[in-house]
Each structure stands twice: as structure tokens, then as C-alpha cells.
Short mmCIF file of C-alpha atoms in Angstrom, two decimals:
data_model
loop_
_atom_site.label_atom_id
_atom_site.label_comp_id
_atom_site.label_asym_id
_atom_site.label_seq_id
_atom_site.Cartn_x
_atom_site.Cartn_y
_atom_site.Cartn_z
CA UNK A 1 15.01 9.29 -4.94
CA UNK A 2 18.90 9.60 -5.11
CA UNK A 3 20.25 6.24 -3.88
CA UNK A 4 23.91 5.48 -3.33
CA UNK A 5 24.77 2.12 -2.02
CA UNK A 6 28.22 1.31 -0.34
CA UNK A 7 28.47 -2.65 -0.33
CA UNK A 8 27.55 -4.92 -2.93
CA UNK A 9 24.72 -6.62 -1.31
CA UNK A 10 22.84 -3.40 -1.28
CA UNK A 11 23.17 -2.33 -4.32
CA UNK A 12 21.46 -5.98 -5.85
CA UNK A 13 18.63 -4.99 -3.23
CA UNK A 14 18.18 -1.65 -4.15
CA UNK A 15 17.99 -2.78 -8.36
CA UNK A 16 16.35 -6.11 -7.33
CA UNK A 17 13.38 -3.30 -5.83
CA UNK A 18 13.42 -0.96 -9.51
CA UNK A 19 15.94 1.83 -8.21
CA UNK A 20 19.00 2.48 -9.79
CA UNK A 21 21.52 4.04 -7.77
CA UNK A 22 23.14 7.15 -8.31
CA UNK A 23 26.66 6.01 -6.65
CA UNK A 24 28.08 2.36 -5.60
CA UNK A 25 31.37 0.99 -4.11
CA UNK A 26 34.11 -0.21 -6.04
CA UNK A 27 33.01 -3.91 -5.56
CA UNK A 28 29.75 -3.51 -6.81
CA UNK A 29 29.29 -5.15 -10.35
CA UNK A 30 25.72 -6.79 -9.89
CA UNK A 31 23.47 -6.67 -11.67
CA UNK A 32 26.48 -5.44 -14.55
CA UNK A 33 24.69 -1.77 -14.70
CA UNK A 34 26.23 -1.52 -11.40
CA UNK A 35 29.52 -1.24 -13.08
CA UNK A 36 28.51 2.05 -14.85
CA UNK A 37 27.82 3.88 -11.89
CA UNK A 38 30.29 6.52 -10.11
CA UNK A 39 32.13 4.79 -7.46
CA UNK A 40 32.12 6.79 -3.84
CA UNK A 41 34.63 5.16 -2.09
CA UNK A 42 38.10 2.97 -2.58
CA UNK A 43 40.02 0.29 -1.12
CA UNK A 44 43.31 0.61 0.26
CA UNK A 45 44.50 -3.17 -0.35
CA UNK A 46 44.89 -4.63 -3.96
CA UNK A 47 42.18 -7.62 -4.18
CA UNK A 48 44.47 -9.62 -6.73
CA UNK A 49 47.18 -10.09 -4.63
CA UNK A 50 47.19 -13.96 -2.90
CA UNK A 51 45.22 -14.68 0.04
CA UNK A 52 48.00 -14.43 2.66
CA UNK A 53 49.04 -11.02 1.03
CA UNK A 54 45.70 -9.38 1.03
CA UNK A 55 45.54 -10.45 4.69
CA UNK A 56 48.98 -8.61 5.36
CA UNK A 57 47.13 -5.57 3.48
CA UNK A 58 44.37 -5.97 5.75
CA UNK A 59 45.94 -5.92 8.68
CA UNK A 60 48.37 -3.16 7.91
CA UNK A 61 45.72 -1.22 6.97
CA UNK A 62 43.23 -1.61 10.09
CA UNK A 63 46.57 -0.30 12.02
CA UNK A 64 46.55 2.56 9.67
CA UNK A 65 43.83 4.71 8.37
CA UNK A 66 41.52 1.70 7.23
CA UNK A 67 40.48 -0.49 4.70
CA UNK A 68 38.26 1.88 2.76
CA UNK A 69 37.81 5.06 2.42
CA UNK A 70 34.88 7.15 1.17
CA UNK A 71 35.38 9.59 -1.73
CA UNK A 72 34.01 13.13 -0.69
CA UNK A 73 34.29 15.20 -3.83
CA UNK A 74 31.96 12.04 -5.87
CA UNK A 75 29.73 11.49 -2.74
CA UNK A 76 28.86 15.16 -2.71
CA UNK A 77 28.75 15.39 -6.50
CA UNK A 78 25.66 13.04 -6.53
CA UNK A 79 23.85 14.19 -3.59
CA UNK A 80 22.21 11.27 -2.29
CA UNK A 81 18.83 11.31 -0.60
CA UNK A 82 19.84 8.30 1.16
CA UNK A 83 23.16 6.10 1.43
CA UNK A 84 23.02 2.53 2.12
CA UNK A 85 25.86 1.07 4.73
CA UNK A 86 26.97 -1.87 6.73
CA UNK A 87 27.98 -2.44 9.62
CA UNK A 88 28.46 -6.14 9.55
CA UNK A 89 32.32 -6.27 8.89
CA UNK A 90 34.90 -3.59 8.39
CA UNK A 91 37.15 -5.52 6.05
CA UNK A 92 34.55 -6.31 3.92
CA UNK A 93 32.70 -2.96 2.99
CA UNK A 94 33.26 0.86 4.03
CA UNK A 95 31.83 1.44 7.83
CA UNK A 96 28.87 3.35 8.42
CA UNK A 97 30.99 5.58 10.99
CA UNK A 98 32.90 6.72 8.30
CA UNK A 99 30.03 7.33 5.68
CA UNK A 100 28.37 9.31 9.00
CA UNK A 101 31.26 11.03 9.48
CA UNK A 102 31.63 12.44 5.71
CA UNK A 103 28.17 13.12 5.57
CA UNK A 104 27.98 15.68 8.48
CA UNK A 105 31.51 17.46 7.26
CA UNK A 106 29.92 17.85 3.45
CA UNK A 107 26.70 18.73 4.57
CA UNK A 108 24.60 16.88 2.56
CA UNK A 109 21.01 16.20 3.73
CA UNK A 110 21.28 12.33 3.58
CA UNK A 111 19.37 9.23 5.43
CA UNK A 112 22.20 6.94 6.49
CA UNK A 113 20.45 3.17 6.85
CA UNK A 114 23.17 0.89 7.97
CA UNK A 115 22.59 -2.84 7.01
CA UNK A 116 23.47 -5.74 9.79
CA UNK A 117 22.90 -8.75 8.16
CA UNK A 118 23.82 -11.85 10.24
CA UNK A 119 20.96 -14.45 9.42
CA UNK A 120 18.01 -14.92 6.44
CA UNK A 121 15.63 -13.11 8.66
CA UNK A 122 18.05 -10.41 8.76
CA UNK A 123 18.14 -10.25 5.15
CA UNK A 124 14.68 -10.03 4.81
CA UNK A 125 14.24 -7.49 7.20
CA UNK A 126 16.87 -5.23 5.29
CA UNK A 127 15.03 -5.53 2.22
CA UNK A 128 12.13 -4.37 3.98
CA UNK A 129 14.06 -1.12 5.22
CA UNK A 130 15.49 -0.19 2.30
CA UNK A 131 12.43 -0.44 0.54
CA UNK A 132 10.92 2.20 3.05
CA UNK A 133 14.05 4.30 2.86
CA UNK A 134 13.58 4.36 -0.93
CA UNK A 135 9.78 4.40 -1.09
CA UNK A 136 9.23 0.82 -2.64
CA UNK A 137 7.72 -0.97 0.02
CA UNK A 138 5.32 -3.24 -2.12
CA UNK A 139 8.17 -4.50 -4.23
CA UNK A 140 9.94 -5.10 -0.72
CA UNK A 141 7.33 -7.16 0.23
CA UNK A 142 7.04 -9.36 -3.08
CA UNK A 143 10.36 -9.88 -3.04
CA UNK A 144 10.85 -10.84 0.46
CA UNK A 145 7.87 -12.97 -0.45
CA UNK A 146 9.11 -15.07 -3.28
CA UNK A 147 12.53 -15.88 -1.45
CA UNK A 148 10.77 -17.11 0.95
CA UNK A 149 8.89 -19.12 -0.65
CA UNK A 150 12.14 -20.95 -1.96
CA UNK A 151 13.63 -21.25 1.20
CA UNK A 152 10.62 -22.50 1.95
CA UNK A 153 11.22 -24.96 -0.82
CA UNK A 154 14.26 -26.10 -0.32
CA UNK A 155 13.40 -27.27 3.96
CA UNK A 156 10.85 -29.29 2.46
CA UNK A 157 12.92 -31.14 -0.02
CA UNK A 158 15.62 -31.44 2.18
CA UNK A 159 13.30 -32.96 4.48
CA UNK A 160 13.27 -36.42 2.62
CA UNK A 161 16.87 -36.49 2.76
CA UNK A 162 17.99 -39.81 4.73
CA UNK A 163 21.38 -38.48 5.38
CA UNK A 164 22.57 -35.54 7.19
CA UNK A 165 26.05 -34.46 6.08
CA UNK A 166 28.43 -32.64 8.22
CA UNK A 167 29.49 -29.29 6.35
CA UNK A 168 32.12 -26.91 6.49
CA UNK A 169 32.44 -23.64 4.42
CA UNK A 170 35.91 -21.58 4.28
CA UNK A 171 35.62 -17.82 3.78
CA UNK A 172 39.54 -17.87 3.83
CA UNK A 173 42.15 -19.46 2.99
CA UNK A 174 45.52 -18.37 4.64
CA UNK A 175 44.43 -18.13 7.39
CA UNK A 176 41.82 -20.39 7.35
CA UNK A 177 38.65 -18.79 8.21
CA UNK A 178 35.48 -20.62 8.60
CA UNK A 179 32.19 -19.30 7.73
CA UNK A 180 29.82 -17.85 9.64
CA UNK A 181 26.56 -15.21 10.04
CA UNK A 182 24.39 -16.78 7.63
CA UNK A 183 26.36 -19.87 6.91
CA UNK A 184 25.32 -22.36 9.47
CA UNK A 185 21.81 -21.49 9.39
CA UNK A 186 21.51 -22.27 5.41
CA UNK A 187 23.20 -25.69 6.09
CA UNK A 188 21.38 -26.28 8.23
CA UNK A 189 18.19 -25.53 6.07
CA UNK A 190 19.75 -27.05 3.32
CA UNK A 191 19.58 -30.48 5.52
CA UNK A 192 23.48 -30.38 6.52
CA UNK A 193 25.20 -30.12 10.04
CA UNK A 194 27.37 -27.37 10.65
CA UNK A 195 29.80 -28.02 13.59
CA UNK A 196 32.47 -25.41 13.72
CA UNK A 197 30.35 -22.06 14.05
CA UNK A 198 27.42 -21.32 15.48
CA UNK A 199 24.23 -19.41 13.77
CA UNK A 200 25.14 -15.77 13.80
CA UNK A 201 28.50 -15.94 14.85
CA UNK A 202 31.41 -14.14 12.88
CA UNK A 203 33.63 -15.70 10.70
CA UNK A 204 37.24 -16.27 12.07
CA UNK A 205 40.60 -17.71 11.77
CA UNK A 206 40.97 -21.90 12.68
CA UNK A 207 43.52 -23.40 12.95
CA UNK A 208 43.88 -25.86 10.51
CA UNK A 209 43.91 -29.20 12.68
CA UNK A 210 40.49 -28.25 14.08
CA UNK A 211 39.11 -28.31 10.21
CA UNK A 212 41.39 -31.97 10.47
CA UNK A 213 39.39 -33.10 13.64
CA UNK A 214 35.91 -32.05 12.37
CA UNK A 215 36.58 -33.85 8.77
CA UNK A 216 33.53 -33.40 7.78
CA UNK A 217 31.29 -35.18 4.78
CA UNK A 218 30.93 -32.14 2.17
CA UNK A 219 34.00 -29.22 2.43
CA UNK A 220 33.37 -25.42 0.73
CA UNK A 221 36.42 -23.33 -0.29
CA UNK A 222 34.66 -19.79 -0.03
CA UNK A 223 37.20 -16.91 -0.13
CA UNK A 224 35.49 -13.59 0.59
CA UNK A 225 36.11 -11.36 -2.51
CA UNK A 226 36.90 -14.53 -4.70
CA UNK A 227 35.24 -15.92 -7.46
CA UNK A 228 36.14 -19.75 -8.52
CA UNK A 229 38.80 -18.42 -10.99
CA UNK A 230 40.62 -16.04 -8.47
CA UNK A 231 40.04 -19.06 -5.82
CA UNK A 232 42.07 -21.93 -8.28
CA UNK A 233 44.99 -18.91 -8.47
CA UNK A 234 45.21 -19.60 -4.84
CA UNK A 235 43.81 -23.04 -4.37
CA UNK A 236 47.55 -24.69 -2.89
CA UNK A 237 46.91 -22.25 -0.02
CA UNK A 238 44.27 -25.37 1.19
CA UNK A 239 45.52 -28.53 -1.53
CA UNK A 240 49.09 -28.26 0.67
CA UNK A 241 48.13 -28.38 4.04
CA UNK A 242 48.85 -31.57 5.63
CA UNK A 243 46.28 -33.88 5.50
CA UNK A 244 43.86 -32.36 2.84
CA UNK A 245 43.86 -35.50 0.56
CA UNK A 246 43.15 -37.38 4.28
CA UNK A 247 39.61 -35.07 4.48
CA UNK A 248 36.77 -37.65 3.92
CA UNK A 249 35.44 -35.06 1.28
CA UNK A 250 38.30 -35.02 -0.80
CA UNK A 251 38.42 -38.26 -0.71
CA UNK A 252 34.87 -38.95 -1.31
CA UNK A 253 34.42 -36.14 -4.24
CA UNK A 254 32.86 -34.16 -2.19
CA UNK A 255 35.14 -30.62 -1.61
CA UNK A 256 33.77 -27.86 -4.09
CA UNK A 257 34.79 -24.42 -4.83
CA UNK A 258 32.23 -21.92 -4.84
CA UNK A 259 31.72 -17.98 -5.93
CA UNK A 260 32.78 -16.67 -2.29
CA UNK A 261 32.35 -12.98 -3.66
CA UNK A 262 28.71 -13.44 -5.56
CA UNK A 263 26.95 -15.53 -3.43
CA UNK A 264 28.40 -16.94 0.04
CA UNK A 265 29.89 -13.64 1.64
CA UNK A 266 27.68 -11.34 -0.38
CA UNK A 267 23.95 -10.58 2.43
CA UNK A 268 22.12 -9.85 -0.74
CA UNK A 269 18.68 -11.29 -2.29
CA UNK A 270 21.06 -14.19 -3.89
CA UNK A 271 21.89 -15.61 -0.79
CA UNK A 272 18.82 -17.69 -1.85
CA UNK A 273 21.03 -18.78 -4.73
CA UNK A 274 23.58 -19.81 -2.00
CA UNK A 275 21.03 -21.66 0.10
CA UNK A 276 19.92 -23.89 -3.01
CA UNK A 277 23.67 -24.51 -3.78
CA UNK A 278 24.37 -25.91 -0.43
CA UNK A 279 21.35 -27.89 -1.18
CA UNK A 280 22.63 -29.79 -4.10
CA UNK A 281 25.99 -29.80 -2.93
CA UNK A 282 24.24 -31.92 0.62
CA UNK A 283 22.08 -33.38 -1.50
CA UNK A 284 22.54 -34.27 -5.06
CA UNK A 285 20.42 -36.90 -5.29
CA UNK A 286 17.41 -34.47 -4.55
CA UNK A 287 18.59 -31.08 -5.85
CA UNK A 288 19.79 -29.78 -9.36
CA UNK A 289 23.16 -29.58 -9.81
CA UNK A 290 24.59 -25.66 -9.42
CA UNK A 291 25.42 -24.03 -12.42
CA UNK A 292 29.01 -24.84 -13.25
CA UNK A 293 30.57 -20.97 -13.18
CA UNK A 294 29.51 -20.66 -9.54
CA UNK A 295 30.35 -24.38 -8.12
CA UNK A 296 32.78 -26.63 -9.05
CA UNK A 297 34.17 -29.65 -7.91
CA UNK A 298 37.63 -29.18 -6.08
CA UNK A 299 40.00 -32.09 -7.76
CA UNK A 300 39.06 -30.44 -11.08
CA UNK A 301 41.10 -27.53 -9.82
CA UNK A 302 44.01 -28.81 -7.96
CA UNK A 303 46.99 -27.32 -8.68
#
């Protein structure tokens, strides 16, 4: 089975199930033998540049001819059997119209399964149709098995908590964007409230005085794409606004950055990961702590 994968939450499935791809996206370095795999498609805006920049890029480029775009000559050079998609967001992967679209002008003889991820369930449902596509539906079903069985975990122990902290995760930071699909679900699972987005609902731009008025107990700087080092680069884009050292979870010790682009904006099997996180990060008086080079306190970073 020839697999290629187009978003990076895919491609963990498809390994996390024994396959190894024969083609990924740019983004996709996990597990790290992701990285030596022929890349299929390429981004048109530069993912070091700041936060406000890459959302100039962004926007100049959904005006234009896209974000992404899908590279023929490799994607006919491997010859997938199937070709994994999303159709979640088009900023954040290439869109399944577009992988369609190239696969009827090449005419390859390709399954295009496009990925919608918007909740846990959802996840677990896409493991289970990849692992059809891809002929490893037992492994599917372990797997889907054993994360929920820590989900499952985690709702109990969060259970005995005696507080209930309001929560808010940032996916970006100029503009602010707050989190959402998955997001307010897991906090809420994770025994926290989540008041500015509702379960399912896309992330979007706030303005910042509504993140003022909500002040809530525990705050998450998230940026899509950014891990905690390319976060700090851009951390004054949230340290400067008026207010921040007002938030209660600044001043409380309570505002963390965490690995936006391995675990919170990434609809893969370590979403799990993300869920426990939030758990500790609630509640640290009944979870382990996160591992330090995926959460970290926020004063330690200010800039």
C-alpha cells in the first residue's frame, strides 16, 4: 500500500498504525522518519517570519493562488494508492480540492480520504478510516482503544478536582485567535471551563479586550505552526498588550506556553498528549507536570 499523507496529523496516524508513507507535506517531521520522505506539496508563506507577518502572507496569499500548493511531478513520481487530506482549515494544510484536482489531471488511480477533525470523536473516527483505507483496521482499533482509555483516565482524575478553572488557549497571536475544534472539549475533560468558544467551533480572531473581560484562571499561548522556541521569538506580540500583567493568570503563575505546532493545532493521535497537558496545567495538584520542551511557564519567557 502506497500511502502519501498531506498534513501532519496524518502522517503520525498513518506510522502510529505500521505504514510508512511514500510522500508527506513539508510540515511533517513526526515521528523524525517523516523528515526523510519526499515532500508533495509547498507553502507559499515563510513560517519564520513573526506572527503578524505570516498573517500578511496568509492573507495575500488566499487572494492569490493559495497557501499551498501540491507538487505534481513528486506526487506522480510515487504513485500513491491512497492520499490522505484535510479539509478542516485551508491555512493550515493543502485542501483536498486541490489534491482532487491534481489527481484527476495526472491520472493516477488514487483513493482521496479527506480528514475533518473537529472533536476527539472525530479523531477517533479518522483513525478508524485510514486504517480501512490502508488495510490496518485491527491496529486502528487498538489504538483508538488505548487513547481512549487515557482520556478515559484523565475525566476520572479530574473528577476529584474541587476547583474548576476558567481556561483560555491562543492559537494566535497578532491577531489574537482563540482556540477552538477540539480545544474546548479537552478543557473541558481536563476539568476546566472554556468560555470564549464553543465545542467544535473554528478558531478566530478576538479582539483583545474580550480575552481582558473573560480573564480567566489558567491562559495558553498556542500559535499554530509554533513550537515554544519560535513562540518566545514572538512572545511581546501578547507580553505588550495592555493589561497582560492585569490577567489573573499572569499574575497568579498561571499563563504557559505550549508546543502549538506538535500537539494543540496538530488532530493527530497526540492530541491525547494535549488533553493530559491541559490536565496538569488545570490541575497540578492531581496531574504530572508536562514535560518541560512542550510546556513552559510564561514569565520564564518574557521578553
Amino acid at each position: 500500500m502506497r500511502v502519501v499523507t498531506l498534513l501532519p496529523s496524518a502522517t503520525e496516524i498513518v506510522y502510529a498504525l505500521g505504514v510508512e508513507p511514500v510522500g508527506v507535506s513539508h510540515e511533517c517531521d513526526y515521528p523524525p522518519a517523516a523528515r526523510e520522505q519526499p515532500s508533495v506539496n509547498r507553502s507559499r508563506v515563510d513560517p519564520e517570519a513573526s506572527s503578524s507577518e505570516i498573517n500578511e502572507q496568509v492573507a495575500e496569499a488566499e487572494s492569490g493562488d493559495g497557501v499551498y500548493a501540491v507538487d505534481r511531478e513528486t506526487l506522480a513520481a510515487v504513485d500513491p494508492d491512497v492520499i490522505v487530506t484535510q479539509g478542516v482549515c485551508d491555512v493550515c494544510a493543502v485542501d483536498h480540492v486541490l489534491v482532487a484536482e491534481a489527481v484527476e489531471d495526472l491520472g493516477l488511480d488514487a483513493e482521496v480520504l479527506t480528514l475533518d477533525v473537529h472533536s476527539l470523536d472525530g479523531l477517533f473516527d479518522s483513525i478508524h478510516r485510514v486504517g480501512a483505507a490502508i488495510g490496518r483496521d485491527e491496529a486502528a482499533t487498538d489504538l483508538v482503544a488505548t487513547l481512549r482509555e487515557r482520556v478515559a483516565a484523565v475525566e476520572t482524575t479530574a473528577a476529584r478536582a474541587t476547583e474548576t478553572p476558567s481556561v483560555a488557549v491562543l492559537d494566535w497571536l497578532d491577531p489574537v485567535m482563540v482556540a477552538g475544534h477540539w480545544i474546548p472539549e479537552m478543557v473541558e475533560m481536563a476539568g476546566g471551563v472554556y468560555g470564549m468558544a464553543e465545542r467544535g467551533a473554528h478558531s478566530r480572531p478576538r479582539e483583545w479586550e474580550e480575552v481582558r473581560e473573560y480573564d480567566p484562571d489558567v491562559l495558553v499561548a498556542a500559535p499554530c505552526g509554533f513550537d515554544v522556541a519560535q513562540t518566545r521569538e514572538n512572545l511581546s506580540d501578547l507580553t505588550e498588550r495592555p493589561g497582560f500583567d492585569d490577567l489573573r493568570a499572569v499574575r497568579e503563575g498561571r499563563a504557559y506556553v505550549v508546543d502549538g505546532h506538535h500537539y494543540v493545532n496538530r488532530s493527530g493521535p497526540r492530541l491525547v498528549d494535549t488533553l493530559e497537558f491541559l490536565a496538569a496545567l488545570c490541575h497540578p495538584d492531581l496531574f504530572d507536570a508536562p514535560p518541560r520542551d512542550a510546556v513552559q511557564e510564561l514569565p520564564s519567557l518574557r521578553v
